[in-house]
PDB file of C-alpha atoms in Angstrom:
ATOM      1  CA  MET A   1       1.461  -4.792  11.445  1.00  0.00           C
ATOM      2  CA  SER A   2       0.501  -7.726   9.270  1.00  0.00           C
ATOM      3  CA  ARG A   3      -2.928  -9.118  10.030  1.00  0.00           C
ATOM      4  CA  GLY A   4      -3.049 -12.495  11.705  1.00  0.00           C
ATOM      5  CA  LEU A   5      -4.169 -15.515   9.720  1.00  0.00           C
ATOM      6  CA  ASP A   6      -7.064 -17.751  10.658  1.00  0.00           C
ATOM      7  CA  GLU A   7      -6.166 -21.071   9.128  1.00  0.00           C
ATOM      8  CA  THR A   8      -9.585 -22.638   9.627  1.00  0.00           C
ATOM      9  CA  ARG A   9     -11.656 -23.709   6.597  1.00  0.00           C
ATOM     10  CA  SER A  10     -14.590 -21.385   5.744  1.00  0.00           C
ATOM     11  CA  SER A  11     -10.953  19.576 -20.775  1.00  0.00           C
ATOM     12  CA  ASP A  12     -10.366  22.563 -18.531  1.00  0.00           C
ATOM     13  CA  ARG A  13      -6.944  23.509 -17.197  1.00  0.00           C
ATOM     14  CA  ALA A  14      -6.879  22.712 -13.509  1.00  0.00           C
ATOM     15  CA  PRO A  15      -6.323  25.812 -11.409  1.00  0.00           C
ATOM     16  CA  ASP A  16      -5.143  23.868  -8.355  1.00  0.00           C
ATOM     17  CA  ARG A  17      -2.769  21.025  -9.115  1.00  0.00           C
ATOM     18  CA  VAL A  18      -1.707  18.245  -6.818  1.00  0.00           C
ATOM     19  CA  ASP A  19       2.060  18.227  -6.457  1.00  0.00           C
ATOM     20  CA  ASP A  20       2.962  14.743  -7.716  1.00  0.00           C
ATOM     21  CA  ARG A  21       6.643  15.121  -8.547  1.00  0.00           C
ATOM     22  CA  GLY A  22       7.820  11.771  -9.796  1.00  0.00           C
ATOM     23  CA  GLY A  23       4.265  10.475 -10.078  1.00  0.00           C
ATOM     24  CA  GLY A  24       3.490   7.920 -12.761  1.00  0.00           C
ATOM     25  CA  THR A  25       7.068   6.793 -13.281  1.00  0.00           C
ATOM     26  CA  GLY A  26       9.883   5.506 -11.133  1.00  0.00           C
ATOM     27  CA  LYS A  27       8.772   5.251  -7.530  1.00  0.00           C
ATOM     28  CA  ALA A  28       5.101   5.917  -8.323  1.00  0.00           C
ATOM     29  CA  PRO A  29       4.015   3.490 -11.073  1.00  0.00           C
ATOM     30  CA  PHE A  30       0.504   2.921  -9.788  1.00  0.00           C
ATOM     31  CA  ASP A  31      -1.327   4.489 -12.727  1.00  0.00           C
ATOM     32  CA  ARG A  32       0.547   2.366 -15.250  1.00  0.00           C
ATOM     33  CA  GLY A  33      -1.961   0.788 -17.622  1.00  0.00           C
ATOM     34  CA  LEU A  34      -4.844   3.070 -16.655  1.00  0.00           C
ATOM     35  CA  THR A  35      -6.718   4.690 -19.531  1.00  0.00           C
ATOM     36  CA  LEU A  36      -7.268   7.898 -17.578  1.00  0.00           C
ATOM     37  CA  PRO A  37      -6.030  11.443 -18.343  1.00  0.00           C
ATOM     38  CA  ARG A  38      -2.264  11.945 -18.189  1.00  0.00           C
ATOM     39  CA  ASP A  39      -1.873  15.593 -19.211  1.00  0.00           C
ATOM     40  CA  GLU A  40      -2.106  18.818 -17.228  1.00  0.00           C
ATOM     41  CA  ALA A  41      -5.493  19.868 -18.615  1.00  0.00           C
ATOM     42  CA  ARG A  42      -8.570  18.340 -17.032  1.00  0.00           C
ATOM     43  CA  GLU A  43     -10.607  16.044 -19.237  1.00  0.00           C
ATOM     44  CA  ARG A  44     -14.264  15.051 -18.969  1.00  0.00           C
ATOM     45  CA  ILE A  45     -14.917  11.383 -18.218  1.00  0.00           C
ATOM     46  CA  GLU A  46     -18.336   9.722 -18.261  1.00  0.00           C
ATOM     47  CA  PHE A  47     -18.729   6.710 -16.002  1.00  0.00           C
ATOM     48  CA  ARG A  48     -21.867   5.024 -14.707  1.00  0.00           C
ATOM     49  CA  GLY A  49     -24.056   7.902 -15.788  1.00  0.00           C
ATOM     50  CA  ARG A  50     -21.909  10.533 -14.082  1.00  0.00           C
ATOM     51  CA  GLU A  51     -19.345  12.976 -15.408  1.00  0.00           C
ATOM     52  CA  TYR A  52     -15.950  13.496 -13.792  1.00  0.00           C
ATOM     53  CA  ALA A  53     -13.113  15.918 -14.565  1.00  0.00           C
ATOM     54  CA  LEU A  54      -9.530  14.738 -14.039  1.00  0.00           C
ATOM     55  CA  ASN A  55      -6.035  15.661 -15.126  1.00  0.00           C
ATOM     56  CA  GLY A  56      -2.921  13.483 -15.102  1.00  0.00           C
ATOM     57  CA  ALA A  57      -1.792  14.493 -11.620  1.00  0.00           C
ATOM     58  CA  GLU A  58      -5.210  13.672 -10.196  1.00  0.00           C
ATOM     59  CA  SER A  59      -5.272  10.309 -11.973  1.00  0.00           C
ATOM     60  CA  ARG A  60      -1.953   9.489 -10.328  1.00  0.00           C
ATOM     61  CA  VAL A  61      -3.217  10.615  -6.941  1.00  0.00           C
ATOM     62  CA  LEU A  62      -6.247   8.324  -7.179  1.00  0.00           C
ATOM     63  CA  ALA A  63      -4.087   5.387  -8.267  1.00  0.00           C
ATOM     64  CA  THR A  64      -1.552   5.931  -5.488  1.00  0.00           C
ATOM     65  CA  VAL A  65      -4.185   6.299  -2.772  1.00  0.00           C
ATOM     66  CA  GLY A  66      -5.947   3.188  -4.070  1.00  0.00           C
ATOM     67  CA  ALA A  67      -2.752   1.133  -4.150  1.00  0.00           C
ATOM     68  CA  PHE A  68      -2.070   1.788  -0.448  1.00  0.00           C
ATOM     69  CA  ARG A  69      -5.720   1.965   0.705  1.00  0.00           C
ATOM     70  CA  VAL A  70      -4.966   4.997   2.865  1.00  0.00           C
ATOM     71  CA  LEU A  71      -2.274   7.675   2.921  1.00  0.00           C
ATOM     72  CA  SER A  72      -1.617  11.163   4.195  1.00  0.00           C
ATOM     73  CA  PRO A  73      -1.543  14.025   1.678  1.00  0.00           C
ATOM     74  CA  ASN A  74       1.392  15.311   3.750  1.00  0.00           C
ATOM     75  CA  ASP A  75       3.436  12.441   2.296  1.00  0.00           C
ATOM     76  CA  PHE A  76       2.454  13.101  -1.319  1.00  0.00           C
ATOM     77  CA  GLY A  77       4.662  15.767  -2.852  1.00  0.00           C
ATOM     78  CA  ASP A  78       8.184  17.045  -2.501  1.00  0.00           C
ATOM     79  CA  GLU A  79      10.295  17.507   0.588  1.00  0.00           C
ATOM     80  CA  ARG A  80       9.320  21.175   0.985  1.00  0.00           C
ATOM     81  CA  GLY A  81       6.100  20.331   2.726  1.00  0.00           C
ATOM     82  CA  GLY A  82       2.920  18.374   2.564  1.00  0.00           C
ATOM     83  CA  GLN A  83      -0.509  19.188   1.277  1.00  0.00           C
ATOM     84  CA  ASP A  84      -3.858  19.799   2.909  1.00  0.00           C
ATOM     85  CA  ALA A  85      -6.606  17.277   2.188  1.00  0.00           C
ATOM     86  CA  ARG A  86      -9.245  19.999   2.602  1.00  0.00           C
ATOM     87  CA  HIS A  87      -8.020  22.246  -0.219  1.00  0.00           C
ATOM     88  CA  GLY A  88      -6.897  22.322  -3.832  1.00  0.00           C
ATOM     89  CA  ALA A  89      -7.142  19.267  -6.015  1.00  0.00           C
ATOM     90  CA  TRP A  90      -7.671  17.030  -2.978  1.00  0.00           C
ATOM     91  CA  ARG A  91     -10.900  18.912  -2.345  1.00  0.00           C
ATOM     92  CA  HIS A  92     -11.733  18.674  -6.063  1.00  0.00           C
ATOM     93  CA  LEU A  93     -11.421  14.862  -5.956  1.00  0.00           C
ATOM     94  CA  SER A  94     -13.413  14.643  -2.727  1.00  0.00           C
ATOM     95  CA  GLY A  95     -16.100  16.904  -4.180  1.00  0.00           C
ATOM     96  CA  GLN A  96     -16.549  14.494  -7.077  1.00  0.00           C
ATOM     97  CA  GLY A  97     -17.104  11.623  -4.668  1.00  0.00           C
ATOM     98  CA  LEU A  98     -13.826   9.863  -5.531  1.00  0.00           C
ATOM     99  CA  LEU A  99     -11.949  10.402  -2.257  1.00  0.00           C
ATOM    100  CA  THR A 100     -12.990  10.339   1.370  1.00  0.00           C
ATOM    101  CA  ARG A 101     -11.008  11.644   4.307  1.00  0.00           C
ATOM    102  CA  GLU A 102     -10.675  10.656   7.934  1.00  0.00           C
ATOM    103  CA  THR A 103      -9.108  12.416  10.906  1.00  0.00           C
ATOM    104  CA  LEU A 104      -6.071  10.669  12.376  1.00  0.00           C
ATOM    105  CA  THR A 105      -4.809  11.695  15.804  1.00  0.00           C
ATOM    106  CA  ASP A 106      -1.256  10.791  16.765  1.00  0.00           C
ATOM    107  CA  ARG A 107       1.663  12.340  18.616  1.00  0.00           C
ATOM    108  CA  ASP A 108       1.797  15.114  16.034  1.00  0.00           C
ATOM    109  CA  GLY A 109      -1.812  16.033  16.770  1.00  0.00           C
ATOM    110  CA  ALA A 110      -4.804  15.713  14.442  1.00  0.00           C
ATOM    111  CA  HIS A 111      -4.489  15.583  10.649  1.00  0.00           C
ATOM    112  CA  TYR A 112      -6.302  14.093   7.687  1.00  0.00           C
ATOM    113  CA  VAL A 113      -5.725  10.883   5.783  1.00  0.00           C
ATOM    114  CA  VAL A 114      -7.506   9.940   2.568  1.00  0.00           C
ATOM    115  CA  ALA A 115      -8.878   6.799   0.940  1.00  0.00           C
ATOM    116  CA  LEU A 116     -10.756   6.007  -2.240  1.00  0.00           C
ATOM    117  CA  THR A 117     -14.513   5.809  -2.137  1.00  0.00           C
ATOM    118  CA  ARG A 118     -16.112   2.796  -3.773  1.00  0.00           C
ATOM    119  CA  GLU A 119     -16.871   5.031  -6.747  1.00  0.00           C
ATOM    120  CA  GLY A 120     -13.198   5.977  -6.946  1.00  0.00           C
ATOM    121  CA  LYS A 121     -12.099   2.349  -6.913  1.00  0.00           C
ATOM    122  CA  ALA A 122     -14.714   1.400  -9.510  1.00  0.00           C
ATOM    123  CA  LEU A 123     -13.480   4.189 -11.798  1.00  0.00           C
ATOM    124  CA  LEU A 124      -9.891   2.916 -11.583  1.00  0.00           C
ATOM    125  CA  ASP A 125     -10.863  -0.735 -12.044  1.00  0.00           C
ATOM    126  CA  ALA A 126     -12.976   0.115 -15.095  1.00  0.00           C
ATOM    127  CA  HIS A 127     -10.013   1.870 -16.745  1.00  0.00           C
ATOM    128  CA  ALA A 128      -7.362  -0.755 -15.907  1.00  0.00           C
ATOM    129  CA  THR A 129      -5.717  -2.611 -18.789  1.00  0.00           C
ATOM    130  CA  GLY A 130      -3.125  -5.344 -19.129  1.00  0.00           C
ATOM    131  CA  PRO A 131      -2.932  -8.919 -17.798  1.00  0.00           C
ATOM    132  CA  SER A 132      -5.183  -9.338 -14.760  1.00  0.00           C
ATOM    133  CA  ASP A 133      -2.468 -11.098 -12.747  1.00  0.00           C
ATOM    134  CA  ARG A 134      -0.044  -8.198 -13.217  1.00  0.00           C
ATOM    135  CA  ARG A 135      -2.403  -5.277 -12.559  1.00  0.00           C
ATOM    136  CA  GLN A 136      -2.117  -3.080  -9.544  1.00  0.00           C
ATOM    137  CA  GLU A 137      -4.807  -3.885  -6.984  1.00  0.00           C
ATOM    138  CA  TYR A 138      -6.808  -0.909  -5.707  1.00  0.00           C
ATOM    139  CA  TYR A 139      -8.679  -0.588  -2.418  1.00  0.00           C
ATOM    140  CA  ALA A 140     -11.534   1.561  -1.152  1.00  0.00           C
ATOM    141  CA  ASP A 141     -12.720   2.754   2.244  1.00  0.00           C
ATOM    142  CA  ILE A 142     -11.088   2.624   5.655  1.00  0.00           C
ATOM    143  CA  VAL A 143     -11.985  -0.794   6.989  1.00  0.00           C
ATOM    144  CA  LYS A 144      -9.885  -1.067  10.173  1.00  0.00           C
ATOM    145  CA  PRO A 145      -9.782   2.271  11.993  1.00  0.00           C
ATOM    146  CA  ARG A 146      -7.625   0.819  14.798  1.00  0.00           C
ATOM    147  CA  GLU A 147      -4.869   0.096  12.265  1.00  0.00           C
ATOM    148  CA  LEU A 148      -5.184   3.456  10.542  1.00  0.00           C
ATOM    149  CA  ARG A 149      -2.038   4.994  12.015  1.00  0.00           C
ATOM    150  CA  HIS A 150       0.004   1.964  10.942  1.00  0.00           C
ATOM    151  CA  ASP A 151      -1.499   1.703   7.467  1.00  0.00           C
ATOM    152  CA  ALA A 152      -1.098   5.419   6.769  1.00  0.00           C
ATOM    153  CA  GLN A 153       2.680   4.986   7.055  1.00  0.00           C
ATOM    154  CA  LEU A 154       3.031   2.295   4.375  1.00  0.00           C
ATOM    155  CA  TYR A 155       3.325   4.785   1.511  1.00  0.00           C
ATOM    156  CA  ARG A 156       6.332   6.429   3.173  1.00  0.00           C
ATOM    157  CA  LEU A 157       7.716   2.965   3.849  1.00  0.00           C
ATOM    158  CA  TYR A 158       7.406   2.223   0.144  1.00  0.00           C
ATOM    159  CA  LEU A 159       9.150   5.461  -0.855  1.00  0.00           C
ATOM    160  CA  GLU A 160      12.075   4.681   1.443  1.00  0.00           C
ATOM    161  CA  GLU A 161      12.636   1.195   0.038  1.00  0.00           C
ATOM    162  CA  ALA A 162      11.852   2.155  -3.574  1.00  0.00           C
ATOM    163  CA  ASP A 163      14.741   4.640  -3.355  1.00  0.00           C
ATOM    164  CA  ARG A 164      17.090   1.760  -2.549  1.00  0.00           C
ATOM    165  CA  ILE A 165      15.699  -0.378  -5.364  1.00  0.00           C
ATOM    166  CA  GLU A 166      16.204   2.445  -7.863  1.00  0.00           C
ATOM    167  CA  GLN A 167      19.733   3.103  -6.613  1.00  0.00           C
ATOM    168  CA  ASP A 168      20.504  -0.519  -7.502  1.00  0.00           C
ATOM    169  CA  GLY A 169      19.082  -0.003 -11.004  1.00  0.00           C
ATOM    170  CA  GLY A 170      15.674  -1.559 -10.376  1.00  0.00           C
ATOM    171  CA  ARG A 171      12.289  -0.186 -11.404  1.00  0.00           C
ATOM    172  CA  PRO A 172       9.233  -0.690  -9.135  1.00  0.00           C
ATOM    173  CA  THR A 173       6.212  -1.987 -11.027  1.00  0.00           C
ATOM    174  CA  ARG A 174       3.502  -2.509  -8.387  1.00  0.00           C
ATOM    175  CA  VAL A 175       2.865  -3.125  -4.698  1.00  0.00           C
ATOM    176  CA  ILE A 176       0.975  -5.937  -3.005  1.00  0.00           C
ATOM    177  CA  LEU A 177      -0.477  -5.347   0.459  1.00  0.00           C
ATOM    178  CA  ASP A 178      -0.924  -8.056   3.056  1.00  0.00           C
ATOM    179  CA  TYR A 179      -4.690  -7.799   2.424  1.00  0.00           C
ATOM    180  CA  GLU A 180      -4.172  -9.311  -1.013  1.00  0.00           C
ATOM    181  CA  LEU A 181      -1.793 -12.042   0.186  1.00  0.00           C
ATOM    182  CA  LYS A 182      -4.137 -12.990   3.012  1.00  0.00           C
ATOM    183  CA  ARG A 183      -7.119 -13.079   0.632  1.00  0.00           C
ATOM    184  CA  ASP A 184      -5.290 -15.362  -1.809  1.00  0.00           C
ATOM    185  CA  TYR A 185      -4.190 -17.627   1.032  1.00  0.00           C
ATOM    186  CA  GLN A 186      -7.708 -18.010   2.418  1.00  0.00           C
ATOM    187  CA  ARG A 187      -9.079 -18.726  -1.042  1.00  0.00           C
ATOM    188  CA  PHE A 188      -6.458 -21.434  -1.461  1.00  0.00           C
ATOM    189  CA  LEU A 189      -7.211 -22.991   1.939  1.00  0.00           C
ATOM    190  CA  ASN A 190     -10.956 -22.953   1.283  1.00  0.00           C
ATOM    191  CA  ARG A 191     -10.977 -24.210  -2.304  1.00  0.00           C
ATOM    192  CA  ASP A 192     -13.534 -26.888  -3.164  1.00  0.00           C
ATOM    193  CA  ASP A 193     -11.111 -29.834  -3.047  1.00  0.00           C
ATOM    194  CA  ALA A 194      -9.401 -28.794   0.214  1.00  0.00           C
ATOM    195  CA  SER A 195      -9.262 -31.167   3.155  1.00  0.00           C
ATOM    196  CA  ASP A 196      -9.719 -30.435   6.873  1.00  0.00           C
ATOM    197  CA  ASP A 197      -6.998 -32.901   7.851  1.00  0.00           C
ATOM    198  CA  PRO A 198      -4.228 -31.021   9.743  1.00  0.00           C
ATOM    199  CA  ARG A 199      -1.599 -32.810   7.662  1.00  0.00           C
ATOM    200  CA  ASP A 200      -3.212 -31.565   4.476  1.00  0.00           C
ATOM    201  CA  ILE A 201      -3.398 -28.035   5.892  1.00  0.00           C
ATOM    202  CA  ARG A 202       0.354 -28.149   6.584  1.00  0.00           C
ATOM    203  CA  GLU A 203       0.984 -29.341   3.042  1.00  0.00           C
ATOM    204  CA  ASP A 204      -1.277 -26.617   1.641  1.00  0.00           C
ATOM    205  CA  ARG A 205       0.519 -23.995   3.716  1.00  0.00           C
ATOM    206  CA  ALA A 206       3.876 -25.181   2.400  1.00  0.00           C
ATOM    207  CA  ALA A 207       2.590 -25.266  -1.191  1.00  0.00           C
ATOM    208  CA  PHE A 208       1.203 -21.728  -0.956  1.00  0.00           C
ATOM    209  CA  ALA A 209       4.402 -20.466   0.661  1.00  0.00           C
ATOM    210  CA  GLU A 210       6.505 -21.935  -2.141  1.00  0.00           C
ATOM    211  CA  ALA A 211       4.246 -20.553  -4.876  1.00  0.00           C
ATOM    212  CA  TYR A 212       4.308 -17.036  -3.401  1.00  0.00           C
ATOM    213  CA  GLY A 213       7.882 -17.020  -2.178  1.00  0.00           C
ATOM    214  CA  LEU A 214       6.852 -16.648   1.468  1.00  0.00           C
ATOM    215  CA  PRO A 215       8.500 -18.189   4.549  1.00  0.00           C
ATOM    216  CA  VAL A 216       6.923 -20.539   7.075  1.00  0.00           C
ATOM    217  CA  ILE A 217       8.356 -19.944  10.550  1.00  0.00           C
ATOM    218  CA  ASP A 218       7.494 -22.380  13.346  1.00  0.00           C
ATOM    219  CA  GLY A 219       4.445 -23.563  11.414  1.00  0.00           C
ATOM    220  CA  HIS A 220       3.175 -20.036  10.749  1.00  0.00           C
ATOM    221  CA  LEU A 221       3.008 -18.437   7.296  1.00  0.00           C
ATOM    222  CA  GLU A 222       4.664 -15.026   7.605  1.00  0.00           C
ATOM    223  CA  LEU A 223       3.138 -12.215   5.567  1.00  0.00           C
ATOM    224  CA  PRO A 224       4.835  -8.840   5.036  1.00  0.00           C
ATOM    225  CA  ASP A 225       2.993  -5.553   5.336  1.00  0.00           C
ATOM    226  CA  LEU A 226       4.117  -4.689   1.837  1.00  0.00           C
ATOM    227  CA  ARG A 227       5.569  -6.538  -1.151  1.00  0.00           C
ATOM    228  CA  ILE A 228       7.276  -4.371  -3.761  1.00  0.00           C
ATOM    229  CA  GLU A 229       7.574  -5.951  -7.193  1.00  0.00           C
ATOM    230  CA  TYR A 230      10.257  -4.504  -9.459  1.00  0.00           C
ATOM    231  CA  GLU A 231      12.214  -5.135 -12.628  1.00  0.00           C
ATOM    232  CA  THR A 232      15.959  -5.641 -12.343  1.00  0.00           C
ATOM    233  CA  PRO A 233      18.368  -3.963 -14.779  1.00  0.00           C
ATOM    234  CA  ASP A 234      18.539  -7.222 -16.779  1.00  0.00           C
ATOM    235  CA  GLY A 235      14.743  -7.460 -17.041  1.00  0.00           C
ATOM    236  CA  ARG A 236      13.983 -10.041 -14.349  1.00  0.00           C
ATOM    237  CA  LEU A 237      10.927  -9.619 -12.120  1.00  0.00           C
ATOM    238  CA  GLU A 238      11.842  -9.647  -8.429  1.00  0.00           C
ATOM    239  CA  SER A 239      10.077  -8.728  -5.206  1.00  0.00           C
ATOM    240  CA  ARG A 240      11.068  -7.301  -1.845  1.00  0.00           C
ATOM    241  CA  ASP A 241       9.028  -7.917   1.292  1.00  0.00           C
ATOM    242  CA  VAL A 242       8.893  -5.040   3.776  1.00  0.00           C
ATOM    243  CA  GLU A 243       7.536  -4.864   7.326  1.00  0.00           C
ATOM    244  CA  LEU A 244       6.753  -1.878   9.534  1.00  0.00           C
ATOM    245  CA  GLU A 245       7.428  -2.814  13.148  1.00  0.00           C
ATOM    246  CA  THR A 246       5.488  -0.967  15.814  1.00  0.00           C
ATOM    247  CA  GLU A 247       5.544  -0.740  19.581  1.00  0.00           C
ATOM    248  CA  HIS A 248       2.739  -3.310  19.653  1.00  0.00           C
ATOM    249  CA  TYR A 249       4.946  -6.150  18.379  1.00  0.00           C
ATOM    250  CA  SER A 250       5.811  -8.855  20.875  1.00  0.00           C
ATOM    251  CA  ARG A 251       9.320 -10.285  21.088  1.00  0.00           C
ATOM    252  CA  GLY A 252       8.069 -13.377  19.320  1.00  0.00           C
ATOM    253  CA  GLN A 253       6.624 -11.345  16.457  1.00  0.00           C
ATOM    254  CA  LEU A 254       9.841  -9.374  16.084  1.00  0.00           C
ATOM    255  CA  ALA A 255      11.867 -12.564  16.014  1.00  0.00           C
ATOM    256  CA  GLY A 256       9.546 -14.118  13.444  1.00  0.00           C
ATOM    257  CA  LYS A 257       9.790 -11.139  11.094  1.00  0.00           C
ATOM    258  CA  ALA A 258      13.575 -11.122  11.427  1.00  0.00           C
ATOM    259  CA  ARG A 259      13.820 -14.863  10.694  1.00  0.00           C
ATOM    260  CA  ALA A 260      11.485 -14.411   7.718  1.00  0.00           C
ATOM    261  CA  GLY A 261      14.114 -12.242   6.050  1.00  0.00           C
ATOM    262  CA  PHE A 262      11.831  -9.248   5.564  1.00  0.00           C
ATOM    263  CA  VAL A 263      13.272  -5.771   5.220  1.00  0.00           C
ATOM    264  CA  ARG A 264      12.176  -4.155   8.466  1.00  0.00           C
ATOM    265  CA  TYR A 265      11.524  -0.539   9.378  1.00  0.00           C
ATOM    266  CA  ARG A 266      10.706   1.041  12.706  1.00  0.00           C
ATOM    267  CA  ALA A 267       8.743   4.264  13.068  1.00  0.00           C
ATOM    268  CA  GLY A 268      10.237   7.087  15.089  1.00  0.00           C
ATOM    269  CA  SER A 269      13.087   6.954  17.556  1.00  0.00           C
ATOM    270  CA  SER A 270      12.753   5.920  21.183  1.00  0.00           C
ATOM    271  CA  GLY A 271      15.455   8.265  22.415  1.00  0.00           C
ATOM    272  CA  ARG A 272      16.196   5.826  25.243  1.00  0.00           C
ATOM    273  CA  SER A 273      19.941   6.029  24.979  1.00  0.00           C
ATOM    274  CA  ARG A 274      21.850   9.130  25.992  1.00  0.00           C
ATOM    275  CA  GLY A 275      21.909  11.556  23.113  1.00  0.00           C
ATOM    276  CA  GLY A 276      18.971   9.783  21.443  1.00  0.00           C
ATOM    277  CA  THR A 277      16.565  11.777  19.340  1.00  0.00           C
ATOM    278  CA  PRO A 278      12.993  12.433  20.442  1.00  0.00           C
ATOM    279  CA  PHE A 279      10.248  10.221  19.061  1.00  0.00           C
ATOM    280  CA  ASP A 280       9.257  11.334  15.574  1.00  0.00           C
ATOM    281  CA  PRO A 281       6.332   9.322  14.131  1.00  0.00           C
ATOM    282  CA  ARG A 282       7.187  10.521  10.617  1.00  0.00           C
ATOM    283  CA  HIS A 283      10.748   9.187  10.757  1.00  0.00           C
ATOM    284  CA  LEU A 284      11.382   5.654   9.505  1.00  0.00           C
ATOM    285  CA  GLU A 285      14.480   3.756  10.574  1.00  0.00           C
ATOM    286  CA  ARG A 286      15.615   0.702   8.610  1.00  0.00           C
ATOM    287  CA  VAL A 287      16.516  -1.990  11.131  1.00  0.00           C
ATOM    288  CA  GLY A 288      16.982  -5.085   9.031  1.00  0.00           C
TER     289      GLY A 288
END
């Protein structure tokens, strides 16, 4: 669920590899531009007076976790099954102080999700190259535990929609979370030459919406949970805004997201109609 806006002024071979099929290209471009190891053998990296050992798969894991702030290792790998955050290369990354894990309890029971530590984020940021306005943003720590279940599903949401983009010949290049959009919006509203006049705030809202390609619905700037930027077959840069609707949405929120034109997904199945399937929190249904 998108956060509400307050519009007031203020080298050894790794013995235990992470399964990252497809990582680094196609649907998982999040390590693009990073000067970190890309091969199977682990390499030694010195950073801030410490030494780390990473291989290409682990670099991609760190970049993917950082891009989505939090994800479940069960979603990272192929369709034959997930991975356990307590073992293998996940444990190797945690042991180096680059990943942290948290227990998430949902209808499936208790399982782990992972996030970057601040050291993990700093390592990625220090090895990022390319234009600053085109780099993938990385995040550290779990900052809103109450939204953890929602946020942990965004990576699967991305994979679902990235499949459709690739089927149309597109190539995902990065993702932008609502955190980043909200941050940029608040910075714009609170710039030094901003006015507190409500008319000026409306004009600022409209100007920001136009610059970022976002809709204003009934005087409210609508932000998606996830923006996927991608290159079209003819080389144009486009974006697709995606929202994960939950049972906590009001009718007004649902209507606003629909009017905004976002691609919308719903988690699970209610099974209310005869013959309906049981609720499955890992299933995503595209509803618009």
